[in-house]
mmCIF file of C-alpha atoms in Angstrom:
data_model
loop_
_atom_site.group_PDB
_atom_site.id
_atom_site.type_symbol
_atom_site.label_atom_id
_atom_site.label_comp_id
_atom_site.label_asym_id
_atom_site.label_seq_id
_atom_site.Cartn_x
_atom_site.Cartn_y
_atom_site.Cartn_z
ATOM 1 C CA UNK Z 1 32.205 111.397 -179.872
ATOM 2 C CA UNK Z 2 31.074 114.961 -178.555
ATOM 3 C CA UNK Z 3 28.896 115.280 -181.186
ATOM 4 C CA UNK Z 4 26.848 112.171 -180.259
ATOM 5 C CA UNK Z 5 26.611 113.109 -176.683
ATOM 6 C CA UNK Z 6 25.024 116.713 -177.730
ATOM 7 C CA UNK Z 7 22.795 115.687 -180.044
ATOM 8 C CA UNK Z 8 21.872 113.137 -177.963
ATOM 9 C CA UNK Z 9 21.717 115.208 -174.927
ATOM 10 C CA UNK Z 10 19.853 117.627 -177.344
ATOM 11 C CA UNK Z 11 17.343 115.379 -178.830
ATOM 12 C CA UNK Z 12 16.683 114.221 -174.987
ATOM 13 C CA UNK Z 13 15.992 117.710 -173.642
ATOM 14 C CA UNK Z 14 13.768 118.352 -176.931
ATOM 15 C CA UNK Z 15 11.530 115.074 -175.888
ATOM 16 C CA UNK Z 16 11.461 115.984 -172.704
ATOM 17 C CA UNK Z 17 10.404 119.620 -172.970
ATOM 18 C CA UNK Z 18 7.754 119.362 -176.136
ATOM 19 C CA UNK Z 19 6.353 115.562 -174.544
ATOM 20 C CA UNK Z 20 2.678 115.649 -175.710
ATOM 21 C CA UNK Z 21 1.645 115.453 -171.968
ATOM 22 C CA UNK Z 22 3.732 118.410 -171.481
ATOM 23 C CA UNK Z 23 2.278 120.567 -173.767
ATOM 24 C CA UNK Z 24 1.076 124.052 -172.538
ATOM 25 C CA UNK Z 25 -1.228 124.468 -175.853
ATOM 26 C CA UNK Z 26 -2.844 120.856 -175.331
ATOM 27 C CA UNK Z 27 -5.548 121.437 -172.124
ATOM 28 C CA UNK Z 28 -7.941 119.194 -170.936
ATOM 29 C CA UNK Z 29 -11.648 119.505 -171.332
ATOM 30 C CA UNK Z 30 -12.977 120.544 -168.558
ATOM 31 C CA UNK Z 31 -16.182 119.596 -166.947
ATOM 32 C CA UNK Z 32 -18.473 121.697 -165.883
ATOM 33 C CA UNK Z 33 -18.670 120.392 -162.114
ATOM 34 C CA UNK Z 34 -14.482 121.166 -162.346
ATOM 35 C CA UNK Z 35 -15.291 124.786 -163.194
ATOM 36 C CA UNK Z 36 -17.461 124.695 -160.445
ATOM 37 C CA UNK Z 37 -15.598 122.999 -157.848
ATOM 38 C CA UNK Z 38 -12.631 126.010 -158.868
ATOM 39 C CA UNK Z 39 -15.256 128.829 -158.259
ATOM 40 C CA UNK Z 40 -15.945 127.338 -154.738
ATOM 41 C CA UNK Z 41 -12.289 127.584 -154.105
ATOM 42 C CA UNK Z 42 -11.604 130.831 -155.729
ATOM 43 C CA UNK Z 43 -14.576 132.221 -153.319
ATOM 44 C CA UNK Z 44 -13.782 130.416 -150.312
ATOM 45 C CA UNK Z 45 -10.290 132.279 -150.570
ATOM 46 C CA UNK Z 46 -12.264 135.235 -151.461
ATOM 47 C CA UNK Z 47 -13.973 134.815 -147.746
ATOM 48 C CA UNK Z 48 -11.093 134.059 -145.624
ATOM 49 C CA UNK Z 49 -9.318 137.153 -147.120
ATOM 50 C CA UNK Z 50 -12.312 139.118 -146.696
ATOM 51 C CA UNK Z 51 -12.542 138.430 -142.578
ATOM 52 C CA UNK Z 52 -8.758 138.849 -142.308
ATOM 53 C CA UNK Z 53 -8.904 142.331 -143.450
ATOM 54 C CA UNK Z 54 -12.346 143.181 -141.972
ATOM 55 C CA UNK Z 55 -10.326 141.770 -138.749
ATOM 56 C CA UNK Z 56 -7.543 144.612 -139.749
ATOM 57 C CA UNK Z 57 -9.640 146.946 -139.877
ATOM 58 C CA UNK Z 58 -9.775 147.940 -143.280
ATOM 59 C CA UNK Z 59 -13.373 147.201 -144.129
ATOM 60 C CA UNK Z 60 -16.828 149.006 -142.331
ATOM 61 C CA UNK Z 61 -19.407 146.956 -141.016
ATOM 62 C CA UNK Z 62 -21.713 147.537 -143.334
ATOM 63 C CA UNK Z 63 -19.390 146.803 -145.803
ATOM 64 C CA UNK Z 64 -18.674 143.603 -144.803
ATOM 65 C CA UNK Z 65 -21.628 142.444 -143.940
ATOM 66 C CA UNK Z 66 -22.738 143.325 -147.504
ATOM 67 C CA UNK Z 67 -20.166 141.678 -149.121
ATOM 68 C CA UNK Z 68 -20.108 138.334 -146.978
ATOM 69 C CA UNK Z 69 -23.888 138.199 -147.584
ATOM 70 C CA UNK Z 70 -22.832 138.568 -151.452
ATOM 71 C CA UNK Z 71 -20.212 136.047 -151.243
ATOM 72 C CA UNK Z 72 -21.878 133.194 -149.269
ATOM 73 C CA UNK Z 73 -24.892 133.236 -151.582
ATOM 74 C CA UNK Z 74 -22.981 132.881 -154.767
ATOM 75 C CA UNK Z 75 -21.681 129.927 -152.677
ATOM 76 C CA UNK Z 76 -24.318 128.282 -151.642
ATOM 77 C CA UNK Z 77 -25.862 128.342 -154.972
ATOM 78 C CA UNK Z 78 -22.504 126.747 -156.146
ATOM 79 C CA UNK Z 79 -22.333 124.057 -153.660
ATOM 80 C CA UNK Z 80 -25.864 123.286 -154.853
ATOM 81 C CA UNK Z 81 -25.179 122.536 -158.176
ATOM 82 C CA UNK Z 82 -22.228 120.948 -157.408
ATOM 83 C CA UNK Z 83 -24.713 118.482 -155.209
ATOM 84 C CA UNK Z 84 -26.918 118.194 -158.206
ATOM 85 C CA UNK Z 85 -24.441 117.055 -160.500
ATOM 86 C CA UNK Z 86 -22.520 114.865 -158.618
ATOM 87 C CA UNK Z 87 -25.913 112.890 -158.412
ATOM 88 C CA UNK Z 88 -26.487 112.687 -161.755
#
């Protein structure tokens, strides 16, 4: 009676851990406006962290200044695009 309880306590945790859905090797397609809509995030993040540590002190004006410039253009040009496709 043991036996059917493990392997059926085995079998369960097998199905459960190697469910299609589940499956770390199986990914989604992504889209292109998904890659996007990541990169917006990723430099948004990149932004905030940016002022917090000019804030700190750890960056020069003209540092920062440079690299805000750098990073708002690269996301303005991806909130365009992401405008263009949603669109379409």
């Amino acid at each position: 009676m043991a036996y059917i309880a493990c392997l059926a306590l085995f079998v369960g945790a097998f199905a459960y851990t190697f469910w299609p859905e589940k499956n770390p090797f199986v990914q989604r397609a992504t889209s292109r406006i998904d890659f996007l809509r990541e990169r917006r995030e990723s430099i948004f993040a990149n932004l905030r962290d940016l002022n917090f540590e000019y804030k700190a002190g750890k960056y020069p004006e003209e540092d920062y200044a440079t690299q805000r410039a750098m990073l708002e253009d690269e996301a303005a040009t991806i909130v365009r695009e992401i405008d263009l496709l949603e669109r379409v």
